[in-house]
Amino acid sequence: MPVPRPLSSRELPVRPAGTTAVVYCEGQFGEQDGKTANGLVRHSERYEMLSVIDSVHAFQDAGMLLDGVPNGIPILANLAQSIVDAGHVPDYLICGVAPADGLLSAAQRTVLLDGIAHGMNIISGLHEFLGDDDEFVAAALIAGVTITDVRRPRSTKDLHLFSGRIFDVTCPRIAVLGTDGAIGKRTTATLLVQALNTHGIRAVLVGTGQTTIIQGGRYGVALDALVPQFCSGEVEDQVVAAFEGEDPDVIVVEGQGALSHPAYLTSAHILRGSRPEAVIVQHAPGRRVLSDFPMIPMPSVSSEVALIEAFADTRVIGITVNHENLTDAQLAEAIDEIELDLGVPATDPLTRPTSELVEMVLQALPALSPQLTSRTAR
């Protein structure tokens, strides 16, 4: 029997609605390193999320823990409980942890191998490719299941250098950048696209990380898995593909890391590759140090805005606030202070109406407003 060929993110099967999945996030759900699981619980076009595995938060509702709103997805203590709760073996076990080093611990390996033994396909967004691991390959072969490494890049011959095709994209691009990693850029970008579409403005999301791809985004690339030479070109290629494939009014590009961050360069490639007319900056006023780098203080939002506007031919049109570590009163005060200091609108997409995101965009890009009535005339 031939050894199964590892799958890449571009080969993720697009399953019909109802494809079932459990997301493994032991000890990290609701935390920064659980951002893949957090994102899947909030939004998934590809999978029906049945449960989250995290014994630390077991027997709570995942939506209630994340956002204070129940969503019917239980958090359970282990894989056995997830199978019993589902009433059958779910189709997929998704690795929902996203540590900075992108590697599995011995305990995490055991859980994923147990999933394979039960007949579950594995989805992983780690830098460590499970499809290259002899133990995982052998287990998958015996069980007849697949392993998909979402961060596995395509062959170098299939990657794109920056070509200038971005200048043929006539609709505006909005990049959602931030002041740190794991700060909510993907969530804000997703909510922004949903809100714009609800208001009659056809918006398409281009993802730049593994979680957006797992969620089912049609356009995107796991940017931090690429050789830097191809990063700008791959962003450009996906933006062009979204423009040609969807005829959108606006394209929203998910950010990664932060332009000021000493460990990540991906924001620079996003700015160069997508050449956005506008940028929204995600900031956490209650965060004092960079995630995973406690020796480095957080930048101010004003310094990040200045850096972005100096680095690229673009402008920051608004600030979205992550409310972690803030009371309601502190959140309101932070939003007021940002608006006063920077002279741009600010909002918290998770606790305030998403219509405020639409107003933020239309205030800066008023040419989009006629689209509300003119699309039917095309």
Short mmCIF file of C-alpha atoms in Angstrom, two decimals, residues 124-342:
data_model
loop_
_atom_site.label_atom_id
_atom_site.label_comp_id
_atom_site.label_asym_id
_atom_site.label_seq_id
_atom_site.Cartn_x
_atom_site.Cartn_y
_atom_site.Cartn_z
CA SER A 124 -2.68 20.95 11.69
CA GLY A 125 -1.55 24.54 11.28
CA LEU A 126 1.80 24.05 12.99
CA HIS A 127 5.23 24.72 11.56
CA GLU A 128 6.02 21.08 12.38
CA PHE A 129 4.62 19.08 9.44
CA LEU A 130 2.91 15.95 10.76
CA GLY A 131 2.79 14.55 7.24
CA ASP A 132 6.59 14.25 7.39
CA ASP A 133 6.59 12.49 10.77
CA ASP A 134 7.10 8.73 10.41
CA GLU A 135 4.93 7.90 13.42
CA PHE A 136 2.02 9.99 12.18
CA VAL A 137 2.37 8.76 8.59
CA ALA A 138 2.33 5.13 9.70
CA ALA A 139 -0.66 5.68 11.99
CA ALA A 140 -2.60 7.47 9.25
CA LEU A 141 -1.82 4.70 6.76
CA ILE A 142 -3.11 2.02 9.12
CA ALA A 143 -6.26 4.01 9.96
CA GLY A 144 -6.92 5.11 6.38
CA VAL A 145 -7.14 8.81 7.25
CA THR A 146 -5.50 11.99 5.96
CA ILE A 147 -3.13 14.48 7.54
CA THR A 148 -3.28 18.05 6.23
CA ASP A 149 -0.49 20.46 7.15
CA VAL A 150 -2.03 23.85 6.45
CA ARG A 151 1.30 25.67 6.63
CA ARG A 152 2.93 23.39 4.06
CA PRO A 153 3.83 25.69 1.16
CA ARG A 154 3.51 24.70 -2.45
CA SER A 155 6.56 23.81 -4.50
CA THR A 156 8.87 26.74 -5.12
CA LYS A 157 8.14 26.57 -8.85
CA ASP A 158 4.48 27.31 -8.07
CA LEU A 159 5.13 30.33 -5.86
CA HIS A 160 4.90 33.93 -7.05
CA LEU A 161 7.32 36.81 -6.92
CA PHE A 162 5.88 40.33 -6.80
CA SER A 163 4.92 41.16 -10.39
CA GLY A 164 3.02 44.45 -10.33
CA ARG A 165 -0.30 42.78 -11.13
CA ILE A 166 -1.68 44.49 -8.04
CA PHE A 167 -1.88 47.69 -10.09
CA ASP A 168 -4.61 46.03 -12.19
CA VAL A 169 -6.82 45.63 -9.10
CA THR A 170 -9.22 48.56 -9.31
CA CYS A 171 -11.21 48.05 -6.11
CA PRO A 172 -9.85 49.40 -2.80
CA ARG A 173 -7.97 47.15 -0.41
CA ILE A 174 -8.15 47.50 3.37
CA ALA A 175 -5.47 45.80 5.47
CA VAL A 176 -6.27 44.99 9.10
CA LEU A 177 -2.93 45.29 10.89
CA GLY A 178 -2.14 45.51 14.59
CA THR A 179 0.26 46.38 17.37
CA ASP A 180 1.03 42.75 18.33
CA GLY A 181 0.44 39.16 17.36
CA ALA A 182 -2.64 37.26 18.59
CA ILE A 183 -4.47 40.53 19.16
CA GLY A 184 -7.64 40.00 17.10
CA LYS A 185 -6.76 41.05 13.54
CA ARG A 186 -8.34 37.98 11.95
CA THR A 187 -11.52 38.30 14.01
CA THR A 188 -11.86 41.97 13.11
CA ALA A 189 -11.21 41.28 9.42
CA THR A 190 -13.84 38.53 9.40
CA LEU A 191 -16.43 40.69 11.16
CA LEU A 192 -15.67 43.60 8.83
CA VAL A 193 -16.25 41.46 5.72
CA GLN A 194 -19.50 40.11 7.15
CA ALA A 195 -20.72 43.59 8.10
CA LEU A 196 -19.89 45.11 4.73
CA ASN A 197 -21.70 42.33 2.89
CA THR A 198 -24.72 42.72 5.17
CA HIS A 199 -24.83 46.41 4.23
CA GLY A 200 -24.79 45.62 0.51
CA ILE A 201 -21.08 46.24 -0.11
CA ARG A 202 -19.53 43.16 -1.67
CA ALA A 203 -16.41 42.41 0.38
CA VAL A 204 -13.96 39.51 0.11
CA LEU A 205 -11.40 38.40 2.69
CA VAL A 206 -7.84 37.45 1.76
CA GLY A 207 -6.32 35.48 4.62
CA THR A 208 -2.64 35.44 5.50
CA GLY A 209 -2.59 32.85 8.29
CA GLN A 210 -3.39 29.22 8.90
CA THR A 211 -6.60 29.79 10.87
CA THR A 212 -8.38 31.67 8.09
CA ILE A 213 -7.51 28.85 5.70
CA ILE A 214 -8.84 26.21 8.11
CA GLN A 215 -12.02 28.24 8.59
CA GLY A 216 -12.69 27.89 4.87
CA GLY A 217 -11.43 31.13 3.37
CA ARG A 218 -11.31 30.88 -0.43
CA TYR A 219 -8.33 33.17 -0.83
CA GLY A 220 -5.24 33.17 1.31
CA VAL A 221 -1.78 31.91 2.09
CA ALA A 222 -0.02 30.91 5.30
CA LEU A 223 2.46 33.73 4.96
CA ASP A 224 4.82 32.89 7.80
CA ALA A 225 5.60 29.49 6.24
CA LEU A 226 7.09 30.98 3.07
CA VAL A 227 10.61 31.93 2.06
CA PRO A 228 10.55 35.75 2.43
CA GLN A 229 11.40 36.28 -1.24
CA PHE A 230 7.93 35.05 -2.21
CA CYS A 231 5.83 36.65 0.54
CA SER A 232 4.88 39.89 -1.19
CA GLY A 233 4.22 38.05 -4.44
CA GLU A 234 1.97 35.48 -2.82
CA VAL A 235 -0.09 38.19 -1.10
CA GLU A 236 -0.35 40.01 -4.42
CA ASP A 237 -1.38 36.79 -6.19
CA GLN A 238 -4.19 36.06 -3.73
CA VAL A 239 -5.51 39.62 -3.85
CA VAL A 240 -5.54 39.48 -7.66
CA ALA A 241 -7.28 36.08 -7.55
CA ALA A 242 -9.95 37.47 -5.22
CA PHE A 243 -10.45 40.48 -7.49
CA GLU A 244 -10.72 38.42 -10.66
CA GLY A 245 -12.78 35.67 -9.09
CA GLU A 246 -15.32 37.70 -7.12
CA ASP A 247 -15.62 41.18 -8.72
CA PRO A 248 -15.75 42.71 -5.21
CA ASP A 249 -16.35 46.30 -4.18
CA VAL A 250 -13.57 46.02 -1.61
CA ILE A 251 -10.96 43.46 -0.53
CA VAL A 252 -10.03 43.07 3.14
CA VAL A 253 -6.58 41.65 3.85
CA GLU A 254 -5.89 39.93 7.16
CA GLY A 255 -2.79 41.16 8.97
CA GLN A 256 -0.09 39.19 10.76
CA GLY A 257 2.10 40.18 13.68
CA ALA A 258 2.85 43.91 13.70
CA LEU A 259 5.05 46.13 11.56
CA SER A 260 6.95 47.18 14.69
CA HIS A 261 7.32 43.62 16.05
CA PRO A 262 10.95 42.46 16.30
CA ALA A 263 10.09 38.81 15.57
CA TYR A 264 7.76 39.15 12.58
CA LEU A 265 8.19 40.72 9.13
CA THR A 266 4.87 39.62 7.65
CA SER A 267 3.13 42.99 8.01
CA ALA A 268 5.74 44.52 5.70
CA HIS A 269 4.99 41.93 3.00
CA ILE A 270 1.24 42.48 3.39
CA LEU A 271 1.65 46.22 2.89
CA ARG A 272 3.93 45.74 -0.10
CA GLY A 273 1.98 42.93 -1.72
CA SER A 274 -1.57 44.23 -1.34
CA ARG A 275 -0.80 47.99 -1.53
CA PRO A 276 -3.85 48.91 0.55
CA GLU A 277 -5.54 52.27 0.20
CA ALA A 278 -6.49 52.06 3.86
CA VAL A 279 -5.40 50.33 7.06
CA ILE A 280 -7.33 49.53 10.23
CA VAL A 281 -5.10 48.97 13.27
CA GLN A 282 -6.07 46.51 16.01
CA HIS A 283 -4.81 47.47 19.46
CA ALA A 284 -5.12 46.15 23.01
CA PRO A 285 -4.81 49.07 25.45
CA GLY A 286 -4.87 46.68 28.41
CA ARG A 287 -1.90 44.65 27.14
CA ARG A 288 1.38 45.86 28.65
CA VAL A 289 3.95 43.61 26.94
CA LEU A 290 4.13 41.78 23.62
CA SER A 291 2.58 38.32 23.60
CA ASP A 292 5.31 35.66 23.94
CA PHE A 293 7.87 38.44 24.55
CA PRO A 294 7.33 39.71 28.12
CA MET A 295 10.63 41.61 28.05
CA ILE A 296 9.31 43.99 25.36
CA PRO A 297 6.66 46.62 26.15
CA MET A 298 3.71 47.10 23.83
CA PRO A 299 4.03 49.94 21.32
CA SER A 300 1.59 52.79 21.54
CA VAL A 301 -1.12 52.79 18.92
CA SER A 302 0.00 56.24 17.78
CA SER A 303 3.57 55.04 17.15
CA GLU A 304 2.27 52.07 15.14
CA VAL A 305 0.08 54.32 13.03
CA ALA A 306 3.03 56.62 12.35
CA LEU A 307 5.24 53.67 11.39
CA ILE A 308 2.65 52.20 9.00
CA GLU A 309 2.02 55.50 7.26
CA ALA A 310 5.77 56.17 6.95
CA PHE A 311 6.47 52.70 5.57
CA ALA A 312 3.72 52.50 2.94
CA ASP A 313 1.70 54.77 0.71
CA THR A 314 -1.46 54.33 2.74
CA ARG A 315 -3.41 55.85 5.62
CA VAL A 316 -4.86 54.49 8.84
CA ILE A 317 -8.62 55.04 8.79
CA GLY A 318 -9.57 53.66 12.18
CA ILE A 319 -8.61 51.72 15.28
CA THR A 320 -10.28 48.55 16.51
CA VAL A 321 -9.86 47.82 20.19
CA ASN A 322 -9.29 44.45 21.84
CA HIS A 323 -11.03 44.68 25.22
CA GLU A 324 -8.83 42.17 27.08
CA ASN A 325 -8.00 43.24 30.66
CA LEU A 326 -10.42 46.19 30.44
CA THR A 327 -13.65 46.87 32.28
CA ASP A 328 -16.55 48.32 30.28
CA ALA A 329 -15.73 51.75 31.64
CA GLN A 330 -12.05 51.41 30.78
CA LEU A 331 -12.93 50.25 27.27
CA ALA A 332 -15.16 53.27 26.68
CA GLU A 333 -12.44 55.56 28.02
CA ALA A 334 -9.81 53.93 25.79
CA ILE A 335 -11.97 54.35 22.68
CA ASP A 336 -12.65 58.01 23.48
CA GLU A 337 -8.97 58.66 24.10
CA ILE A 338 -7.90 57.05 20.81
CA GLU A 339 -10.44 59.03 18.82
CA LEU A 340 -9.35 62.27 20.49
CA ASP A 341 -5.62 61.61 20.06
CA LEU A 342 -5.62 60.25 16.51
#
